[in-house]
């Protein structure tokens, strides 16, 4: 099975539904160590992506890269704080890697995930252990690379499973980036909302690919 523009658009719609479902959870996680806007911002951004896709219906962008670029520009323009630029950069870097391909196979998907991670790290200057979304993305991309010989569902499922564990690992970390870092040791014991949303999105993509 390969990923087309239509299947990626469907995955983004599924992701929007998952973010809406977990909006309050993400707000509560961010309230504990941040400014409580992560769930609201992401919900607004992914709702805007669905609106942009609806506005084009019944047409869909011709390539997966075009769909990813639509998601990127929408998130960057509609979402404030750190989430919009970070997730927007992830989708933008992925779109560049996808190029003109009309169907994305497993190896190209893995390359796109690696590009997304590198984009997030370049934008946010975060490394593993900083208690950010990178702590979910790094193991997710590593797991995807290990599963690169499998089909897209297996690759995304491996990435989502690893992202879940990576996100949970932030509970034991002292944040070194963002507003949470101001709390120092007091922020330890809290799940990072960005890592959680990353895990949710990858799980949504994996489920949508089935």
Coordinates of C-alpha atoms in Angstrom, one line a residue:
X1 CA 0.0 0.0 0.0
X2 CA 1.3 3.5 -0.9
X3 CA 0.2 6.9 0.4
X4 CA -1.5 9.1 -2.1
X5 CA -2.7 12.7 -1.9
X6 CA -6.2 11.4 -1.1
X7 CA -5.0 9.1 1.7
X8 CA -2.8 11.8 3.3
X9 CA -5.8 14.2 3.2
X10 CA -7.9 11.6 4.9
X11 CA -5.1 11.1 7.5
X12 CA -5.1 14.8 8.3
X13 CA -8.9 14.8 8.7
X14 CA -8.5 11.8 11.1
X15 CA -5.7 13.7 13.0
X16 CA -8.0 16.7 13.3
X17 CA -10.6 14.6 14.9
X18 CA -8.1 13.1 17.3
X19 CA -6.8 16.5 18.3
X20 CA -10.3 17.7 18.9
X21 CA -11.0 14.7 21.0
X22 CA -7.9 15.3 23.1
X23 CA -8.1 19.1 23.1
X24 CA -9.0 19.4 26.8
X25 CA -6.3 16.9 27.8
X26 CA -3.6 18.9 26.0
X27 CA -4.9 22.1 27.5
X28 CA -4.6 20.5 31.0
X29 CA -1.2 19.2 30.4
X30 CA 0.0 22.6 29.2
X31 CA -1.7 24.4 32.0
X32 CA 0.5 22.5 34.5
X33 CA 3.8 23.6 33.1
X34 CA 3.0 26.2 30.3
X35 CA 0.4 28.7 29.2
X36 CA -2.5 26.2 28.6
X37 CA -2.8 27.0 24.9
X38 CA -1.4 23.9 23.3
X39 CA -4.7 22.0 22.9
X40 CA -6.5 25.1 21.8
X41 CA -3.9 26.1 19.3
X42 CA -3.6 22.6 17.7
X43 CA -7.3 22.2 17.5
X44 CA -7.6 25.5 15.7
X45 CA -4.8 24.6 13.4
X46 CA -6.1 21.2 12.4
X47 CA -9.6 22.5 12.1
X48 CA -8.3 25.1 9.7
X49 CA -6.5 22.3 7.7
X50 CA -9.9 20.5 7.3
X51 CA -11.5 23.7 6.3
X52 CA -8.8 24.3 3.6
X53 CA -9.3 20.7 2.3
X54 CA -13.1 21.2 2.3
X55 CA -12.7 24.5 0.4
X56 CA -10.9 22.6 -2.4
X57 CA -13.4 19.6 -2.5
X58 CA -14.2 17.7 -4.5
X59 CA -10.6 18.4 -5.7
X60 CA -7.6 17.4 -3.8
X61 CA -4.0 18.6 -4.2
X62 CA -2.3 16.5 -6.9
X63 CA 0.5 15.0 -4.7
X64 CA 1.1 14.1 -1.1
X65 CA 3.7 16.8 -1.0
X66 CA 1.1 19.4 -2.0
X67 CA -1.2 18.2 0.8
X68 CA 1.7 18.3 3.3
X69 CA 2.5 21.8 2.2
X70 CA -1.1 22.9 2.6
X71 CA -1.0 21.6 6.1
X72 CA 2.3 23.4 6.8
X73 CA 1.2 26.8 5.5
X74 CA -2.1 26.5 7.3
X75 CA -0.5 25.7 10.7
X76 CA 2.1 28.4 10.3
X77 CA -0.5 31.0 9.5
X78 CA -3.2 29.9 11.9
X79 CA -1.4 28.7 15.0
X80 CA 0.4 30.9 17.4
X81 CA 2.9 30.1 20.0
X82 CA 5.5 27.4 19.3
X83 CA 3.2 24.7 18.0
X84 CA 2.4 26.4 14.7
X85 CA 5.9 27.0 13.5
X86 CA 7.2 23.7 14.8
X87 CA 4.5 21.5 13.3
X88 CA 4.4 23.7 10.2
X89 CA 8.1 23.2 9.7
X90 CA 7.7 19.5 10.2
X91 CA 5.1 19.3 7.4
X92 CA 7.0 21.7 5.2
X93 CA 10.3 19.7 5.4
X94 CA 8.3 16.5 4.8
X95 CA 6.7 18.0 1.7
X96 CA 10.1 18.9 0.3
X97 CA 11.4 15.4 0.8
X98 CA 8.2 13.9 -0.9
X99 CA 8.9 15.9 -4.0
X100 CA 6.8 15.2 -7.1
X101 CA 5.9 11.6 -6.1
X102 CA 2.2 10.8 -6.6
X103 CA 2.5 7.8 -4.4
X104 CA 4.7 7.5 -1.3
X105 CA 6.2 4.1 -0.5
X106 CA 7.7 3.0 2.8
X107 CA 11.3 4.2 2.2
X108 CA 10.1 7.6 1.1
X109 CA 7.8 7.9 4.0
X110 CA 10.7 7.2 6.4
X111 CA 12.8 9.8 4.6
X112 CA 10.0 12.3 5.1
X113 CA 9.7 11.5 8.8
X114 CA 13.4 12.0 9.2
X115 CA 13.2 15.4 7.4
X116 CA 10.3 16.4 9.6
X117 CA 12.4 15.6 12.7
X118 CA 15.4 17.5 11.4
X119 CA 13.1 20.5 10.6
X120 CA 11.7 20.6 14.1
X121 CA 15.1 20.4 15.7
X122 CA 16.4 23.1 13.4
X123 CA 13.5 25.4 14.3
X124 CA 13.3 24.6 18.0
X125 CA 16.9 23.9 18.8
X126 CA 15.8 21.0 21.0
X127 CA 17.6 17.7 21.5
X128 CA 16.6 14.5 23.1
X129 CA 16.1 14.8 26.9
X130 CA 14.9 18.4 26.7
X131 CA 11.3 17.3 27.5
X132 CA 9.8 18.5 24.2
X133 CA 8.0 17.0 21.2
X134 CA 11.5 15.9 20.0
X135 CA 11.5 13.3 22.8
X136 CA 8.6 11.6 21.0
X137 CA 9.8 12.3 17.4
X138 CA 13.4 10.9 17.8
X139 CA 12.3 7.4 18.9
X140 CA 9.5 7.5 16.4
X141 CA 11.8 8.2 13.5
X142 CA 14.3 5.6 14.7
X143 CA 11.5 3.0 14.9
X144 CA 10.3 4.0 11.5
X145 CA 13.8 3.5 10.0
X146 CA 14.1 0.1 11.6
X147 CA 10.7 -0.8 10.0
X148 CA 11.5 0.7 6.6
X149 CA 11.3 -2.6 4.9
X150 CA 7.7 -3.1 6.0
X151 CA 4.6 -1.5 4.6
X152 CA 3.3 2.0 5.5
X153 CA 0.9 0.7 8.2
X154 CA 3.7 -1.2 9.9
X155 CA 6.1 1.8 9.7
X156 CA 3.6 4.2 11.1
X157 CA 2.5 1.8 13.8
X158 CA 6.1 1.3 14.9
X159 CA 6.6 5.1 14.9
X160 CA 3.4 5.6 16.9
X161 CA 4.4 3.0 19.5
X162 CA 7.8 4.5 19.9
X163 CA 6.3 8.0 20.2
X164 CA 4.0 6.9 23.0
X165 CA 7.0 5.6 25.0
X166 CA 9.1 8.7 24.1
X167 CA 6.3 11.0 25.3
X168 CA 5.9 9.1 28.5
X169 CA 9.7 9.5 29.1
X170 CA 9.2 13.2 29.4
X171 CA 7.5 12.7 32.8
X172 CA 10.9 12.0 34.4
X173 CA 12.7 14.8 32.7
X174 CA 13.5 18.4 33.8
X175 CA 12.4 20.6 30.8
X176 CA 15.2 22.6 29.2
X177 CA 13.2 24.4 26.5
X178 CA 10.2 26.7 26.5
X179 CA 8.0 28.0 29.3
X180 CA 8.3 24.8 31.2
X181 CA 12.0 25.3 31.6
X182 CA 11.3 28.3 33.8
X183 CA 9.9 25.9 36.4
X184 CA 13.1 23.8 36.6
X185 CA 12.7 20.8 38.9
X186 CA 9.1 21.8 39.7
X187 CA 8.2 20.7 36.1
X188 CA 9.4 17.2 36.7
X189 CA 6.7 14.7 36.9
X190 CA 4.6 16.2 34.1
X191 CA 4.0 14.8 30.6
X192 CA 5.1 17.3 28.0
X193 CA 2.1 18.4 26.0
X194 CA 4.1 18.7 22.7
X195 CA 5.4 15.1 23.1
X196 CA 1.9 13.9 23.8
X197 CA 0.4 15.7 20.8
X198 CA 3.1 14.2 18.6
X199 CA 2.3 10.8 19.8
X200 CA -1.4 11.4 19.2
X201 CA -0.8 12.6 15.6
X202 CA 1.4 9.6 14.7
X203 CA -1.2 7.2 16.1
X204 CA -3.9 9.0 14.1
X205 CA -1.8 8.6 10.9
X206 CA -1.2 4.9 11.7
X207 CA -4.8 4.2 12.3
X208 CA -5.9 6.1 9.2
X209 CA -3.4 4.1 7.0
X210 CA -5.1 0.8 7.9

